[in-house]
Amino acid sequence: MKKKIVTALTGLMIASSVYAGQSDPYAFKVDSLVGIEGGMGSFDMERNQPGAPVATKTYNKALVGLKIGAQTENYRAFFGIRNYFMDGSDYFLTYGGELQYMFNFSKYANFFVGLNAGMLDARFKIGGEVTTRDISDPYFGGDLGFNIHATDSIDIELGGRIITTDAESTQNDASGKLTRYKIDNIVTGYASIIFKYQMD
């Protein structure tokens, strides 16, 4: 059900972007986009166990991502997947859609703000635990940044992103104690190289 919701949201965002471009009588050019992303994400992991104080640990993890999309003069939409390199994890992924509005204040760069939505999927172990934990939960958030037009077909994107989620895992640890791990927000700073081209 969650994946159906994310798929619907992603389709809506991309369709909205294309429609917005077509509704502008001066926006005939639509570029296809492929982006490679690297950055650093920061999030708090809350540990809650009955009879013990709540403990919170902050993680700062590198990430890589791939995104594909399209843009008109003022609108841009992406579908992307990102992997955070978390110790003890089999995978720590976010994937979903982004819809952005671009302010073209210069021929050399523009500023963008946007919304994003998708899924957080992770399988990991914390510290010395032997228990493998699975998390799968929707996220929603926003992003902003700058695109620097390196060439007519290449942009360098510098941005920040925040996603909010209620992702958690509650199960017994190796000693049999019920333990909950919870993530609220992930804040990311990133840089992307984006290749622009036109489909025939």
N, CA and C atoms as an extended XYZ file, in Angstrom:
600
Properties=species:S:1:pos:R:3:atomname:S:1:resname:S:1:resid:I:1 pbc="F F F"
N         0.830       -1.199        0.000 N   MET     1
C         0.000        0.000        0.000 CA  MET     1
C         0.874        1.263        0.000 C   MET     1
N         1.935        1.240        0.844 N   LYS     2
C         2.818        2.395        0.923 CA  LYS     2
C         3.470        2.662       -0.428 C   LYS     2
N         3.907        1.589       -1.096 N   LYS     3
C         4.584        1.756       -2.378 CA  LYS     3
C         3.624        2.291       -3.434 C   LYS     3
N         2.345        1.904       -3.356 N   LYS     4
C         1.358        2.432       -4.289 CA  LYS     4
C         1.173        3.933       -4.080 C   LYS     4
N         1.170        4.365       -2.807 N   ILE     5
C         1.028        5.785       -2.503 CA  ILE     5
C         2.203        6.570       -3.062 C   ILE     5
N         3.425        6.052       -2.829 N   VAL     6
C         4.615        6.738       -3.326 CA  VAL     6
C         4.617        6.800       -4.841 C   VAL     6
N         4.230        5.702       -5.488 N   THR     7
C         4.172        5.679       -6.957 CA  THR     7
C         3.192        6.718       -7.477 C   THR     7
N         2.041        6.824       -6.819 N   ALA     8
C         1.036        7.802       -7.235 CA  ALA     8
C         1.546        9.226       -7.048 C   ALA     8
N         2.211        9.495       -5.907 N   LEU     9
C         2.752       10.822       -5.648 CA  LEU     9
C         3.819       11.196       -6.673 C   LEU     9
N         4.689       10.233       -6.967 N   THR    10
C         5.755       10.491       -7.932 CA  THR    10
C         5.182       10.801       -9.309 C   THR    10
N         4.203       10.004       -9.745 N   GLY    11
C         3.565       10.252      -11.032 CA  GLY    11
C         2.886       11.601      -11.083 C   GLY    11
N         2.241       11.977       -9.979 N   LEU    12
C         1.561       13.273       -9.918 CA  LEU    12
C         2.550       14.416      -10.033 C   LEU    12
N         3.694       14.287       -9.343 N   MET    13
C         4.682       15.358       -9.398 CA  MET    13
C         5.262       15.525      -10.796 C   MET    13
N         5.571       14.410      -11.447 N   ILE    14
C         6.131       14.488      -12.796 CA  ILE    14
C         5.102       15.028      -13.778 C   ILE    14
N         3.860       14.558      -13.653 N   ALA    15
C         2.804       15.052      -14.532 CA  ALA    15
C         2.566       16.539      -14.325 C   ALA    15
N         2.629       16.988      -13.061 N   SER    16
C         2.434       18.410      -12.779 CA  SER    16
C         3.524       19.239      -13.417 C   SER    16
N         4.756       18.714      -13.378 N   SER    17
C         5.873       19.440      -13.976 CA  SER    17
C         5.690       19.590      -15.479 C   SER    17
N         5.323       18.505      -16.144 N   VAL    18
C         5.133       18.546      -17.593 CA  VAL    18
C         3.980       19.472      -17.953 C   VAL    18
N         2.879       19.380      -17.205 N   TYR    19
C         1.731       20.243      -17.480 CA  TYR    19
C         2.087       21.709      -17.299 C   TYR    19
N         2.865       21.993      -16.225 N   ALA    20
C         3.246       23.381      -15.979 CA  ALA    20
C         4.055       23.925      -17.141 C   ALA    20
N         4.937       23.084      -17.677 N   GLY    21
C         5.733       23.526      -18.815 CA  GLY    21
C         4.875       23.767      -20.035 C   GLY    21
N         3.880       22.915      -20.271 N   GLN    22
C         3.040       23.065      -21.444 CA  GLN    22
C         2.080       24.233      -21.325 C   GLN    22
N         1.719       24.601      -20.078 N   SER    23
C         0.765       25.688      -19.892 CA  SER    23
C         1.385       27.053      -20.139 C   SER    23
N         2.716       27.130      -20.190 N   ASP    24
C         3.401       28.373      -20.483 CA  ASP    24
C         3.627       28.462      -21.992 C   ASP    24
N         3.032       29.414      -22.665 N   PRO    25
C         3.132       29.463      -24.125 CA  PRO    25
C         4.551       29.712      -24.617 C   PRO    25
N         5.459       30.153      -23.710 N   TYR    26
C         6.824       30.428      -24.123 CA  TYR    26
C         7.776       29.290      -23.761 C   TYR    26
N         7.275       28.247      -23.096 N   ALA    27
C         8.141       27.158      -22.642 CA  ALA    27
C         7.938       25.940      -23.524 C   ALA    27
N         8.698       25.877      -24.614 N   PHE    28
C         8.585       24.745      -25.526 CA  PHE    28
C         9.691       23.726      -25.296 C   PHE    28
N        10.752       24.149      -24.660 N   LYS    29
C        11.903       23.283      -24.480 CA  LYS    29
C        11.751       22.440      -23.215 C   LYS    29
N        11.881       21.131      -23.372 N   VAL    30
C        11.875       20.216      -22.231 CA  VAL    30
C        13.155       19.397      -22.288 C   VAL    30
N        13.961       19.488      -21.235 N   ASP    31
C        15.205       18.735      -21.156 CA  ASP    31
C        15.011       17.491      -20.314 C   ASP    31
N        15.580       16.378      -20.753 N   SER    32
C        15.684       15.186      -19.923 CA  SER    32
C        16.945       15.306      -19.075 C   SER    32
N        16.900       14.723      -17.874 N   LEU    33
C        17.980       14.914      -16.905 CA  LEU    33
C        18.448       13.579      -16.342 C   LEU    33
N        19.744       13.464      -16.142 N   VAL    34
C        20.337       12.353      -15.398 CA  VAL    34
C        21.346       12.959      -14.432 C   VAL    34
N        21.217       12.638      -13.148 N   GLY    35
C        22.094       13.226      -12.147 CA  GLY    35
C        22.774       12.186      -11.277 C   GLY    35
N        24.022       12.476      -10.914 N   ILE    36
C        24.779       11.664       -9.968 CA  ILE    36
C        25.053       12.530       -8.749 C   ILE    36
N        24.746       12.010       -7.568 N   GLU    37
C        24.756       12.820       -6.357 CA  GLU    37
C        25.664       12.218       -5.289 C   GLU    37
N        26.333       13.085       -4.554 N   GLY    38
C        27.104       12.679       -3.387 CA  GLY    38
C        26.897       13.690       -2.286 C   GLY    38
N        26.958       13.248       -1.048 N   GLY    39
C        26.738       14.199        0.036 CA  GLY    39
C        26.906       13.568        1.400 C   GLY    39
N        26.387       14.269        2.398 N   MET    40
C        26.463       13.827        3.781 CA  MET    40
C        25.099       14.025        4.429 C   MET    40
N        24.593       12.957        5.071 N   GLY    41
C        23.318       13.033        5.754 CA  GLY    41
C        23.497       12.908        7.257 C   GLY    41
N        22.684       13.637        8.012 N   SER    42
C        22.745       13.616        9.467 CA  SER    42
C        21.363       13.280       10.023 C   SER    42
N        21.314       12.357       10.970 N   PHE    43
C        20.042       12.025       11.595 CA  PHE    43
C        20.274       11.501       13.003 C   PHE    43
N        19.235       11.620       13.841 N   ASP    44
C        19.266       11.094       15.206 CA  ASP    44
C        18.535        9.760       15.252 C   ASP    44
N        19.147        8.789       15.914 N   MET    45
C        18.514        7.494       16.151 CA  MET    45
C        18.171        7.418       17.640 C   MET    45
N        16.889        7.324       17.935 N   GLU    46
C        16.417        7.272       19.317 CA  GLU    46
C        16.235        5.823       19.762 C   GLU    46
N        16.811        5.475       20.902 N   ARG    47
C        16.704        4.119       21.453 CA  ARG    47
C        15.861        4.171       22.715 C   ARG    47
N        14.790        3.394       22.713 N   ASN    48
C        13.841        3.400       23.823 CA  ASN    48
C        13.633        1.971       24.306 C   ASN    48
N        13.930        1.751       25.595 N   GLN    49
C        13.787        0.416       26.178 CA  GLN    49
C        13.090        0.561       27.522 C   GLN    49
N        12.060       -0.262       27.806 N   PRO    50
C        11.347       -0.150       29.086 CA  PRO    50
C        12.308       -0.235       30.268 C   PRO    50
N        12.126        0.703       31.211 N   GLY    51
C        12.948        0.711       32.407 CA  GLY    51
C        14.282        1.383       32.260 C   GLY    51
N        14.559        1.945       31.055 N   ALA    52
C        15.838        2.616       30.812 CA  ALA    52
C        15.575        3.985       30.214 C   ALA    52
N        16.458        4.943       30.484 N   PRO    53
C        16.269        6.271       29.887 CA  PRO    53
C        16.400        6.217       28.367 C   PRO    53
N        15.684        7.115       27.706 N   VAL    54
C        15.781        7.211       26.250 CA  VAL    54
C        17.174        7.708       25.865 C   VAL    54
N        17.810        7.010       24.945 N   ALA    55
C        19.142        7.394       24.489 CA  ALA    55
C        19.070        7.792       23.020 C   ALA    55
N        19.734        8.873       22.687 N   THR    56
C        19.737        9.359       21.310 CA  THR    56
C        21.172        9.474       20.820 C   THR    56
N        21.427        8.933       19.640 N   LYS    57
C        22.746        9.014       19.031 CA  LYS    57
C        22.623        9.663       17.660 C   LYS    57
N        23.522       10.579       17.371 N   THR    58
C        23.535       11.267       16.075 CA  THR    58
C        24.490       10.559       15.121 C   THR    58
N        24.008       10.311       13.913 N   TYR    59
C        24.816        9.686       12.870 CA  TYR    59
C        25.040       10.687       11.746 C   TYR    59
N        26.275       10.747       11.260 N   ASN    60
C        26.616       11.551       10.088 CA  ASN    60
C        27.207       10.606        9.055 C   ASN    60
N        26.477       10.373        7.968 N   LYS    61
C        26.848        9.334        7.026 CA  LYS    61
C        26.929        9.871        5.596 C   LYS    61
N        27.929        9.401        4.868 N   ALA    62
C        28.058        9.750        3.453 CA  ALA    62
C        26.980        9.031        2.653 C   ALA    62
N        26.644        9.600        1.507 N   LEU    63
C        25.627        8.999        0.647 CA  LEU    63
C        26.000        9.194       -0.808 C   LEU    63
N        25.489        8.314       -1.641 N   VAL    64
C        25.561        8.475       -3.092 CA  VAL    64
C        24.159        8.241       -3.648 C   VAL    64
N        23.870        8.851       -4.773 N   GLY    65
C        22.545        8.699       -5.352 CA  GLY    65
C        22.550        8.854       -6.860 C   GLY    65
N        21.464        8.401       -7.442 N   LEU    66
C        21.220        8.534       -8.878 CA  LEU    66
C        19.804        9.042       -9.057 C   LEU    66
N        19.620       10.016       -9.962 N   LYS    67
C        18.284       10.543      -10.194 CA  LYS    67
C        18.089       10.825      -11.678 C   LYS    67
N        16.853       10.637      -12.126 N   ILE    68
C        16.475       10.921      -13.504 CA  ILE    68
C        15.245       11.816      -13.481 C   ILE    68
N        15.101       12.645      -14.499 N   GLY    69
C        13.963       13.548      -14.488 CA  GLY    69
C        13.845       14.354      -15.760 C   GLY    69
N        13.125       15.473      -15.626 N   ALA    70
C        12.890       16.368      -16.756 CA  ALA    70
C        12.683       17.772      -16.221 C   ALA    70
N        12.934       18.763      -17.086 N   GLN    71
C        12.724       20.142      -16.672 CA  GLN    71
C        12.246       20.997      -17.837 C   GLN    71
N        11.458       22.008      -17.467 N   THR    72
C        11.102       23.072      -18.387 CA  THR    72
C        11.861       24.315      -17.935 C   THR    72
N        11.428       25.474      -18.363 N   GLU    73
C        12.157       26.693      -17.997 CA  GLU    73
C        12.141       26.937      -16.497 C   GLU    73
N        11.005       26.650      -15.832 N   ASN    74
C        10.887       26.961      -14.415 CA  ASN    74
C        10.603       25.771      -13.510 C   ASN    74
N        10.277       24.621      -14.092 N   TYR    75
C         9.918       23.467      -13.268 CA  TYR    75
C        10.855       22.296      -13.550 C   TYR    75
N        11.087       21.524      -12.491 N   ARG    76
C        11.948       20.360      -12.620 CA  ARG    76
C        11.406       19.239      -11.746 C   ARG    76
N        11.427       18.008      -12.263 N   ALA    77
C        10.964       16.845      -11.506 CA  ALA    77
C        12.001       15.734      -11.620 C   ALA    77
N        12.210       15.021      -10.510 N   PHE    78
C        13.154       13.917      -10.469 CA  PHE    78
C        12.517       12.709       -9.811 C   PHE    78
N        12.988       11.527      -10.195 N   PHE    79
C        12.846       10.325       -9.376 CA  PHE    79
C        14.260        9.894       -9.027 C   PHE    79
N        14.529        9.688       -7.725 N   GLY    80
C        15.885        9.373       -7.312 CA  GLY    80
C        15.947        8.280       -6.262 C   GLY    80
N        17.117        7.647       -6.182 N   ILE    81
C        17.396        6.653       -5.148 CA  ILE    81
C        18.753        6.981       -4.549 C   ILE    81
N        18.857        6.895       -3.207 N   ARG    82
C        20.086        7.245       -2.507 CA  ARG    82
C        20.414        6.187       -1.457 C   ARG    82
N        21.691        5.908       -1.323 N   ASN    83
C        22.164        4.948       -0.333 CA  ASN    83
C        23.072        5.657        0.669 C   ASN    83
N        22.746        5.508        1.958 N   TYR    84
C        23.562        6.049        3.040 CA  TYR    84
C        24.476        4.937        3.551 C   TYR    84
N        25.769        5.249        3.705 N   PHE    85
C        26.741        4.241        4.117 CA  PHE    85
C        26.777        4.155        5.643 C   PHE    85
N        25.826        3.405        6.189 N   MET    86
C        25.714        3.262        7.638 CA  MET    86
C        26.372        1.968        8.084 C   MET    86
N        27.247        2.052        9.097 N   ASP    87
C        27.927        0.872        9.615 CA  ASP    87
C        26.912       -0.161       10.100 C   ASP    87
N        27.141       -1.409        9.746 N   GLY    88
C        26.271       -2.483       10.208 CA  GLY    88
C        24.991       -2.628        9.409 C   GLY    88
N        24.858       -1.873        8.316 N   SER    89
C        23.624       -1.952        7.527 CA  SER    89
C        23.837       -2.806        6.287 C   SER    89
N        22.816       -3.598        5.947 N   ASP    90
C        22.800       -4.257        4.643 CA  ASP    90
C        22.465       -3.226        3.565 C   ASP    90
N        21.537       -2.335        3.906 N   TYR    91
C        21.204       -1.212        3.032 CA  TYR    91
C        20.484       -0.165        3.861 C   TYR    91
N        20.597        1.082        3.439 N   PHE    92
C        19.909        2.201        4.075 CA  PHE    92
C        19.545        3.159        2.956 C   PHE    92
N        18.353        2.988        2.391 N   LEU    93
C        17.966        3.631        1.139 CA  LEU    93
C        16.807        4.601        1.322 C   LEU    93
N        16.840        5.667        0.544 N   THR    94
C        15.643        6.474        0.325 CA  THR    94
C        15.402        6.520       -1.179 C   THR    94
N        14.145        6.465       -1.565 N   TYR    95
C        13.808        6.592       -2.986 CA  TYR    95
C        12.444        7.249       -3.110 C   TYR    95
N        12.333        8.126       -4.099 N   GLY    96
C        11.072        8.841       -4.274 CA  GLY    96
C        11.193        9.954       -5.296 C   GLY    96
N        10.223       10.853       -5.272 N   GLY    97
C        10.132       11.910       -6.264 CA  GLY    97
C        10.356       13.290       -5.667 C   GLY    97
N        10.769       14.219       -6.519 N   GLU    98
C        10.990       15.611       -6.139 CA  GLU    98
C        10.404       16.517       -7.211 C   GLU    98
N         9.736       17.561       -6.787 N   LEU    99
C         9.211       18.575       -7.697 CA  LEU    99
C         9.747       19.926       -7.250 C   LEU    99
N        10.391       20.645       -8.166 N   GLN   100
C        11.082       21.881       -7.806 CA  GLN   100
C        10.683       23.028       -8.727 C   GLN   100
N        10.702       24.219       -8.150 N   TYR   101
C        10.504       25.440       -8.933 CA  TYR   101
C        11.834       26.187       -8.980 C   TYR   101
N        12.229       26.641      -10.167 N   MET   102
C        13.524       27.284      -10.351 CA  MET   102
C        13.358       28.777      -10.633 C   MET   102
N        14.122       29.581       -9.898 N   PHE   103
C        14.155       31.029      -10.086 CA  PHE   103
C        15.377       31.354      -10.946 C   PHE   103
N        15.130       31.745      -12.191 N   ASN   104
C        16.217       31.981      -13.143 CA  ASN   104
C        16.670       33.436      -13.071 C   ASN   104
N        17.498       33.736      -12.085 N   PHE   105
C        17.937       35.103      -11.869 CA  PHE   105
C        19.182       35.460      -12.678 C   PHE   105
N        19.830       34.452      -13.292 N   SER   106
C        21.059       34.704      -14.042 CA  SER   106
C        21.203       33.648      -15.125 C   SER   106
N        21.914       33.983      -16.203 N   LYS   107
C        22.173       32.976      -17.234 CA  LYS   107
C        23.226       31.974      -16.785 C   LYS   107
N        23.899       32.253      -15.669 N   TYR   108
C        24.946       31.372      -15.176 CA  TYR   108
C        24.464       30.426      -14.072 C   TYR   108
N        23.327       30.738      -13.445 N   ALA   109
C        22.864       29.922      -12.312 CA  ALA   109
C        21.395       30.198      -12.049 C   ALA   109
N        20.764       29.290      -11.314 N   ASN   110
C        19.420       29.539      -10.807 CA  ASN   110
C        19.303       28.992       -9.391 C   ASN   110
N        18.255       29.424       -8.712 N   PHE   111
C        17.955       28.998       -7.346 CA  PHE   111
C        16.670       28.186       -7.390 C   PHE   111
N        16.599       27.090       -6.613 N   PHE   112
C        15.395       26.273       -6.641 CA  PHE   112
C        14.904       25.962       -5.228 C   PHE   112
N        13.597       25.784       -5.119 N   VAL   113
C        12.960       25.268       -3.907 CA  VAL   113
C        12.031       24.141       -4.344 C   VAL   113
N        11.830       23.144       -3.483 N   GLY   114
C        11.007       22.021       -3.906 CA  GLY   114
C        10.458       21.203       -2.762 C   GLY   114
N         9.620       20.252       -3.147 N   LEU   115
C         9.030       19.284       -2.227 CA  LEU   115
C         9.458       17.889       -2.655 C   LEU   115
N         9.527       16.983       -1.695 N   ASN   116
C         9.870       15.603       -2.010 CA  ASN   116
C         9.029       14.639       -1.190 C   ASN   116
N         8.887       13.423       -1.688 N   ALA   117
C         8.142       12.379       -0.986 CA  ALA   117
C         8.644       11.034       -1.480 C   ALA   117
N         8.607       10.038       -0.609 N   GLY   118
C         9.078        8.720       -1.018 CA  GLY   118
C         9.083        7.745        0.135 C   GLY   118
N        10.015        6.790        0.081 N   MET   119
C        10.117        5.732        1.079 CA  MET   119
C        11.534        5.656        1.631 C   MET   119
N        11.616        5.359        2.923 N   LEU   120
C        12.879        5.013        3.565 CA  LEU   120
C        12.846        3.518        3.840 C   LEU   120
N        13.816        2.779        3.300 N   ASP   121
C        13.948        1.339        3.525 CA  ASP   121
C        15.344        1.059        4.051 C   ASP   121
N        15.428        0.312        5.161 N   ALA   122
C        16.732        0.020        5.754 CA  ALA   122
C        16.709       -1.335        6.445 C   ALA   122
N        17.857       -1.981        6.428 N   ARG   123
C        18.094       -3.198        7.203 CA  ARG   123
C        19.451       -3.041        7.866 C   ARG   123
N        19.479       -3.062        9.184 N   PHE   124
C        20.719       -2.713        9.874 CA  PHE   124
C        20.792       -3.389       11.252 C   PHE   124
N        21.994       -3.325       11.830 N   LYS   125
C        22.251       -3.714       13.214 CA  LYS   125
C        22.884       -2.524       13.913 C   LYS   125
N        22.531       -2.328       15.172 N   ILE   126
C        23.069       -1.217       15.945 CA  ILE   126
C        24.148       -1.724       16.887 C   ILE   126
N        25.313       -1.073       16.845 N   GLY   127
C        26.387       -1.409       17.764 CA  GLY   127
C        26.747       -2.882       17.700 C   GLY   127
N        26.805       -3.517       18.888 N   GLY   128
C        27.160       -4.931       18.962 CA  GLY   128
C        25.964       -5.859       18.916 C   GLY   128
N        24.775       -5.327       18.574 N   GLU   129
C        23.583       -6.176       18.544 CA  GLU   129
C        23.695       -7.261       17.470 C   GLU   129
N        23.083       -8.400       17.757 N   VAL   130
C        23.006       -9.452       16.750 CA  VAL   130
C        21.660       -9.426       16.044 C   VAL   130
N        20.731       -8.616       16.564 N   THR   131
C        19.392       -8.526       15.988 CA  THR   131
C        19.403       -7.642       14.747 C   THR   131
N        18.912       -8.177       13.647 N   THR   132
C        18.774       -7.388       12.421 CA  THR   132
C        17.428       -6.682       12.444 C   THR   132
N        17.451       -5.407       12.150 N   ARG   133
C        16.236       -4.595       12.198 CA  ARG   133
C        15.879       -4.104       10.799 C   ARG   133
N        14.582       -4.103       10.516 N   ASP   134
C        14.076       -3.629        9.222 CA  ASP   134
C        13.177       -2.420        9.446 C   ASP   134
N        13.368       -1.416        8.605 N   ILE   135
C        12.535       -0.215        8.632 CA  ILE   135
C        12.025        0.040        7.217 C   ILE   135
N        10.750        0.355        7.100 N   SER   136
C        10.164        0.758        5.823 CA  SER   136
C         9.027        1.721        6.126 C   SER   136
N         9.208        2.984        5.723 N   ASP   137
C         8.223        3.988        6.080 CA  ASP   137
C         8.261        5.142        5.082 C   ASP   137
N         7.123        5.794        4.833 N   PRO   138
C         7.118        6.947        3.920 CA  PRO   138
C         7.850        8.140        4.524 C   PRO   138
N         8.291        9.045        3.670 N   TYR   139
C         8.853       10.313        4.129 CA  TYR   139
C         8.293       11.438        3.265 C   TYR   139
N         8.355       12.644        3.838 N   PHE   140
C         7.975       13.869        3.131 CA  PHE   140
C         8.974       14.948        3.518 C   PHE   140
N         9.216       15.898        2.629 N   GLY   141
C        10.174       16.934        2.983 CA  GLY   141
C        10.297       18.011        1.937 C   GLY   141
N        11.402       18.749        2.031 N   GLY   142
C        11.659       19.854        1.118 CA  GLY   142
C        13.140       19.960        0.812 C   GLY   142
N        13.455       20.728       -0.220 N   ASP   143
C        14.845       20.941       -0.594 CA  ASP   143
C        15.017       22.315       -1.225 C   ASP   143
N        16.241       22.803       -1.225 N   LEU   144
C        16.566       24.072       -1.853 CA  LEU   144
C        18.040       24.076       -2.210 C   LEU   144
N        18.396       24.963       -3.144 N   GLY   145
C        19.796       25.037       -3.533 CA  GLY   145
C        19.995       25.843       -4.800 C   GLY   145
N        21.182       25.691       -5.377 N   PHE   146
C        21.566       26.417       -6.578 CA  PHE   146
C        22.004       25.446       -7.666 C   PHE   146
N        21.693       25.792       -8.912 N   ASN   147
C        22.242       25.119      -10.081 CA  ASN   147
C        23.207       26.071      -10.773 C   ASN   147
N        24.430       25.631      -10.941 N   ILE   148
C        25.416       26.409      -11.666 CA  ILE   148
C        25.553       25.797      -13.052 C   ILE   148
N        25.330       26.600      -14.092 N   HIS   149
C        25.349       26.098      -15.462 CA  HIS   149
C        26.795       26.031      -15.965 C   HIS   149
N        27.420       24.865      -15.778 N   ALA   150
C        28.817       24.705      -16.189 CA  ALA   150
C        28.945       24.777      -17.707 C   ALA   150
N        28.020       24.113      -18.411 N   THR   151
C        27.942       24.185      -19.869 CA  THR   151
C        26.463       24.160      -20.237 C   THR   151
N        26.164       24.168      -21.523 N   ASP   152
C        24.770       24.086      -21.955 CA  ASP   152
C        24.139       22.753      -21.586 C   ASP   152
N        24.951       21.724      -21.398 N   SER   153
C        24.410       20.391      -21.135 CA  SER   153
C        24.774       19.835      -19.767 C   SER   153
N        25.475       20.610      -18.950 N   ILE   154
C        25.876       20.132      -17.623 CA  ILE   154
C        25.614       21.209      -16.580 C   ILE   154
N        24.911       20.826      -15.509 N   ASP   155
C        24.712       21.681      -14.343 CA  ASP   155
C        25.433       21.079      -13.143 C   ASP   155
N        25.966       21.945      -12.295 N   ILE   156
C        26.482       21.539      -10.989 CA  ILE   156
C        25.482       22.031       -9.948 C   ILE   156
N        24.894       21.095       -9.222 N   GLU   157
C        23.851       21.426       -8.252 CA  GLU   157
C        24.415       21.327       -6.836 C   GLU   157
N        24.196       22.375       -6.051 N   LEU   158
C        24.580       22.401       -4.636 CA  LEU   158
C        23.310       22.630       -3.837 C   LEU   158
N        22.964       21.688       -2.960 N   GLY   159
C        21.673       21.808       -2.294 CA  GLY   159
C        21.630       21.219       -0.897 C   GLY   159
N        20.501       21.455       -0.266 N   GLY   160
C        20.199       20.884        1.044 CA  GLY   160
C        18.818       20.271        1.010 C   GLY   160
N        18.635       19.215        1.778 N   ARG   161
C        17.363       18.494        1.772 CA  ARG   161
C        17.032       18.054        3.194 C   ARG   161
N        15.759       18.143        3.556 N   ILE   162
C        15.305       17.593        4.820 CA  ILE   162
C        14.118       16.686        4.550 C   ILE   162
N        14.123       15.513        5.167 N   ILE   163
C        12.973       14.620        5.070 CA  ILE   163
C        12.527       14.260        6.477 C   ILE   163
N        11.232       14.136        6.629 N   THR   164
C        10.615       13.795        7.910 CA  THR   164
C         9.921       12.454        7.777 C   THR   164
N        10.156       11.580        8.746 N   THR   165
C         9.581       10.243        8.714 CA  THR   165
C         9.281        9.772       10.126 C   THR   165
N         8.394        8.813       10.256 N   ASP   166
C         8.115        8.160       11.541 CA  ASP   166
C         8.703        6.754       11.556 C   ASP   166
N         9.801        6.560       10.816 N   ALA   167
C        10.397        5.233       10.677 CA  ALA   167
C        10.877        4.705       12.025 C   ALA   167
N        10.504        3.461       12.341 N   GLU   168
C        10.938        2.862       13.597 CA  GLU   168
C        10.947        1.349       13.488 C   GLU   168
N        11.694        0.737       14.387 N   SER   169
C        11.738       -0.719       14.512 CA  SER   169
C        11.594       -1.055       15.988 C   SER   169
N        10.587       -1.862       16.325 N   THR   170
C        10.360       -2.281       17.704 CA  THR   170
C        10.336       -3.798       17.755 C   THR   170
N        11.323       -4.372       18.428 N   GLN   171
C        11.410       -5.821       18.570 CA  GLN   171
C        12.382       -6.154       19.696 C   GLN   171
N        12.434       -7.416       20.077 N   ASN   172
C        13.324       -7.835       21.146 CA  ASN   172
C        14.775       -7.807       20.679 C   ASN   172
N        15.649       -7.378       21.589 N   ASP   173
C        17.074       -7.471       21.274 CA  ASP   173
C        17.578       -8.861       21.665 C   ASP   173
N        18.895       -9.058       21.623 N   ALA   174
C        19.459      -10.391       21.872 CA  ALA   174
C        19.186      -10.884       23.290 C   ALA   174
N        19.000       -9.942       24.237 N   SER   175
C        18.730      -10.332       25.629 CA  SER   175
C        17.248      -10.542       25.897 C   SER   175
N        16.415      -10.336       24.883 N   GLY   176
C        14.979      -10.532       25.041 CA  GLY   176
C        14.224       -9.289       25.467 C   GLY   176
N        14.906       -8.150       25.589 N   LYS   177
C        14.246       -6.910       25.996 CA  LYS   177
C        13.666       -6.203       24.771 C   LYS   177
N        12.425       -5.752       24.897 N   LEU   178
C        11.762       -5.042       23.812 CA  LEU   178
C        12.424       -3.676       23.633 C   LEU   178
N        12.940       -3.412       22.455 N   THR   179
C        13.691       -2.187       22.202 CA  THR   179
C        13.176       -1.531       20.933 C   THR   179
N        13.005       -0.211       21.014 N   ARG   180
C        12.545        0.543       19.851 CA  ARG   180
C        13.641        1.489       19.393 C   ARG   180
N        13.898        1.488       18.083 N   TYR   181
C        14.775        2.465       17.462 CA  TYR   181
C        13.930        3.310       16.519 C   TYR   181
N        14.109        4.625       16.580 N   LYS   182
C        13.254        5.532       15.812 CA  LYS   182
C        14.085        6.633       15.167 C   LYS   182
N        13.743        6.965       13.916 N   ILE   183
C        14.352        8.069       13.177 CA  ILE   183
C        13.261        9.089       12.863 C   ILE   183
N        13.532       10.370       13.141 N   ASP   184
C        12.545       11.418       12.861 CA  ASP   184
C        12.865       12.173       11.573 C   ASP   184
N        14.021       12.804       11.538 N   ASN   185
C        14.399       13.665       10.410 CA  ASN   185
C        15.780       13.283        9.893 C   ASN   185
N        15.968       13.425        8.583 N   ILE   186
C        17.284       13.285        7.978 CA  ILE   186
C        17.579       14.578        7.228 C   ILE   186
N        18.680       15.222        7.605 N   VAL   187
C        19.104       16.472        6.973 CA  VAL   187
C        20.329       16.170        6.122 C   VAL   187
N        20.294       16.580        4.863 N   THR   188
C        21.349       16.229        3.918 CA  THR   188
C        21.872       17.461        3.210 C   THR   188
N        23.186       17.560        3.106 N   GLY   189
C        23.841       18.508        2.215 CA  GLY   189
C        24.468       17.721        1.080 C   GLY   189
N        24.319       18.184       -0.154 N   TYR   190
C        24.765       17.357       -1.273 CA  TYR   190
C        25.234       18.203       -2.446 C   TYR   190
N        25.943       17.553       -3.341 N   ALA   191
C        26.326       18.134       -4.626 CA  ALA   191
C        26.006       17.121       -5.714 C   ALA   191
N        25.531       17.592       -6.842 N   SER   192
C        25.185       16.716       -7.967 CA  SER   192
C        25.776       17.268       -9.255 C   SER   192
N        26.119       16.363      -10.145 N   ILE   193
C        26.392       16.735      -11.523 CA  ILE   193
C        25.225       16.245      -12.361 C   ILE   193
N        24.610       17.149      -13.103 N   ILE   194
C        23.381       16.837      -13.835 CA  ILE   194
C        23.632       17.015      -15.335 C   ILE   194
N        23.353       15.966      -16.062 N   PHE   195
C        23.509       15.984      -17.515 CA  PHE   195
C        22.152       16.247      -18.147 C   PHE   195
N        22.085       17.235      -19.026 N   LYS   196
C        20.834       17.629      -19.686 CA  LYS   196
C        20.917       17.266      -21.169 C   LYS   196
N        19.814       16.726      -21.662 N   TYR   197
C        19.769       16.406      -23.089 CA  TYR   197
C        18.315       16.407      -23.537 C   TYR   197
N        18.090       16.476      -24.834 N   GLN   198
C        16.752       16.483      -25.395 CA  GLN   198
C        16.487       15.193      -26.140 C   GLN   198
N        15.314       14.597      -25.835 N   MET   199
C        14.907       13.369      -26.528 CA  MET   199
C        14.308       13.743      -27.869 C   MET   199
N        14.583       12.948      -28.892 N   ASP   200
C        13.991       13.170      -30.207 CA  ASP   200
C        12.548       12.686      -30.221 C   ASP   200
